[in-house]
C-alpha positions in Angstrom: 0.0 0.0 0.0 1.4 3.4 -1.1 0.7 6.5 0.9 1.3 9.9 -0.7 0.9 13.6 0.3 0.3 16.1 -2.5 1.4 13.5 -5.0 4.6 12.7 -3.2 5.3 9.2 -2.0 5.8 9.3 1.8 5.3 5.6 2.9 5.1 2.1 1.7 3.1 -0.3 3.8 3.0 -4.1 3.5 -0.2 -5.8 4.7 -0.8 -9.5 4.9 -2.9 -12.1 6.6 -0.5 -14.3 8.6 -0.8 -18.1 8.6 -2.1 -19.6 11.8 0.7 -21.4 13.5 -1.5 -24.5 14.0 -2.4 -24.8 10.3 0.4 -27.2 9.2 -0.4 -29.8 11.9 -4.1 -29.4 11.3 -3.6 -30.3 7.6 -1.4 -33.2 8.5 -4.0 -34.6 10.9 -6.8 -34.2 8.3 -4.7 -36.2 5.8 -4.1 -38.8 8.5 -7.9 -39.2 8.8 -8.0 -40.1 5.1 -9.3 -36.7 3.9 -8.1 -34.8 0.8 -7.3 -31.2 1.7 -7.5 -28.3 -0.7 -7.5 -24.5 -0.6 -10.0 -22.2 -2.2 -9.0 -18.6 -1.7 -9.6 -15.1 -3.1 -5.9 -14.3 -2.8 -3.8 -14.2 -5.9 -2.0 -17.4 -7.1 1.4 -16.4 -5.9 0.2 -15.8 -2.3 -1.9 -19.0 -2.4 1.1 -21.1 -3.6 3.4 -19.8 -0.8 0.8 -20.5 2.0 -0.2 -23.9 0.5 3.5 -25.0 0.3 4.0 -23.9 4.0 1.1 -26.0 5.3 1.3 -29.0 2.9 -1.6 -28.4 0.5 -1.2 -29.2 -3.2 -4.8 -28.7 -4.4 -5.2 -24.9 -4.8 -7.9 -22.7 -6.4 -6.9 -19.0 -6.2 -8.3 -15.7 -7.4 -11.9 -16.7 -6.6 -14.9 -14.5 -5.9 -17.4 -15.6 -3.3 -19.6 -17.2 -6.0 -16.6 -19.0 -7.5 -15.9 -20.7 -4.1 -19.4 -22.1 -4.1 -19.1 -23.2 -7.7 -15.9 -25.0 -7.0 -17.6 -26.9 -4.2 -20.5 -27.8 -6.5 -18.0 -29.1 -9.1 -16.4 -31.4 -6.5 -19.9 -32.5 -5.4 -20.8 -33.3 -9.0 -17.8 -35.6 -9.1 -19.1 -37.6 -6.2 -17.1 -36.0 -3.4 -18.5 -35.1 0.1 -17.2 -31.6 0.8 -16.5 -29.9 4.1 -15.5 -26.3 3.9 -13.8 -24.2 6.6 -14.2 -20.4 6.5 -14.6 -17.3 8.6 -15.3 -14.4 6.3 -18.2 -12.8 4.5 -16.7 -14.1 1.2 -16.9 -17.7 2.6 -20.6 -17.6 3.4 -21.8 -19.0 0.0 -19.3 -21.8 0.2 -20.2 -22.6 3.8 -23.8 -22.9 2.8 -23.1 -25.0 -0.3 -20.8 -27.5 1.3 -22.1 -30.8 2.7 -20.7 -29.6 6.0 -19.7 -26.0 6.6 -17.3 -25.3 9.5 -17.5 -21.7 10.5 -14.7 -20.3 12.7 -16.3 -18.7 15.8 -14.0 -15.7 15.7 -15.1 -14.8 12.2 -18.0 -12.8 10.8 -21.6 -13.2 11.9 -22.8 -14.1 8.4 -20.2 -16.9 8.2 -21.5 -18.4 11.5 -25.1 -18.1 10.2 -24.1 -20.0 7.0 -22.1 -22.7 8.7 -23.5 -26.0 9.9 -20.9 -26.3 12.6 -19.6 -23.3 14.5 -16.2 -23.7 16.2 -16.3 -21.4 19.2 -12.5 -20.7 19.2 -10.3 -19.5 16.4 -8.1 -22.6 16.7 -8.5 -24.5 13.4 -7.4 -27.7 15.1 -10.9 -27.8 16.4 -11.9 -28.9 12.9 -10.0 -32.2 13.4 -11.5 -32.6 16.9 -15.0 -32.1 15.5 -14.5 -34.7 12.7 -13.1 -37.3 15.1 -15.9 -36.7 17.5 -18.5 -36.9 14.7 -17.1 -40.2 13.5 -17.0 -41.6 17.0 -20.6 -40.6 17.6 -21.8 -42.1 14.3 -19.9 -45.3 15.1 -21.6 -45.5 18.5 -25.1 -44.9 17.0 -24.5 -47.7 14.5 -23.5 -50.1 17.4 -26.6 -49.1 19.3 -28.9 -49.7 16.4 -27.2 -53.0 15.7 -27.8 -54.1 19.3 -31.3 -52.8 19.5 -32.5 -54.3 16.3 -30.7 -57.6 16.8 -32.2 -57.8 20.3 -35.7 -57.2 19.0 -35.4 -59.5 16.0 -34.2 -62.3 18.4 -36.8 -61.9 21.2 -40.0 -60.6 19.5 -40.7 -63.9 17.8 -40.2 -65.7 21.2 -42.5 -63.2 22.9 -45.1 -63.6 20.1 -45.1 -67.4 20.6 -43.7 -68.3 17.2 -41.6 -71.1 18.7 -44.2 -72.4 21.2 -45.7 -75.1 18.8 -42.2 -76.4 18.0 -40.3 -76.1 21.3 -42.7 -74.8 23.8 -40.8 -71.6 24.2 -42.6 -68.6 25.8 -41.2 -65.4 27.2 -42.4 -64.5 30.7 -43.5 -60.8 30.7 -41.3 -60.1 33.8 -38.3 -61.5 32.0 -39.2 -59.5 28.9 -39.3 -56.3 30.9 -35.9 -57.1 32.5 -34.4 -57.9 29.1 -35.7 -54.6 27.8 -34.1 -52.8 30.7 -30.8 -54.6 30.1 -30.9 -53.5 26.5 -31.5 -49.9 27.5 -28.6 -50.0 30.0 -26.3 -51.4 27.2 -27.2 -48.6 24.8 -26.7 -45.9 27.4 -23.4 -47.4 28.7 -22.2 -47.8 25.1 -23.0 -44.1 24.4 -21.2 -43.0 27.6 -18.0 -44.4 26.1 -17.8 -41.3 24.1 -16.5 -39.6 27.2 -13.3 -41.7 26.8 -12.9 -40.9 23.1 -9.3 -39.7 22.5 -9.4 -36.4 20.6 -6.4 -35.0 18.7 -4.6 -32.1 20.3 -6.4 -32.8 23.6 -4.6 -31.2 26.6 
């Protein structure tokens, strides 16, 4: 930025967004989770290349307008990719709304937080990794709970209905059925509580 008084140059200022110190390890952890990491930015190509090289990103789309960011996400989606987008600015809002999951940085603009599906309350981008690990652990727990609940019902409902009585004389005492249902509920709740022990990356 050049500053002049009466047409005479008096100052030259350099202004830049600095890279977050935790960005390189965040990108590395995302890759370790099996995710492809790319950058979509409104900055010029030279700036984008420098930052991408510093944090380990090789998929770069630079010189984009807000609508271009959303179009790039739509292109990836049309190729069959599930896209998560992380952003904090007004220019990121269309992309946050278009992505399958939009992560809005809580220290960013209000419109970004409104457009995002997940709002990370701190400005630490490592929270993205924590959120993904927690989401995967939660989904895995839900699947286990459904597997147990459905398997339990598939096994015991025919007995309770008397399907096996003509063949084997099997019946299910109502008190035992109530106890078995309680045990099933205890299992589901206990299995869900295991999430408290989930090891999150960067946990202190």
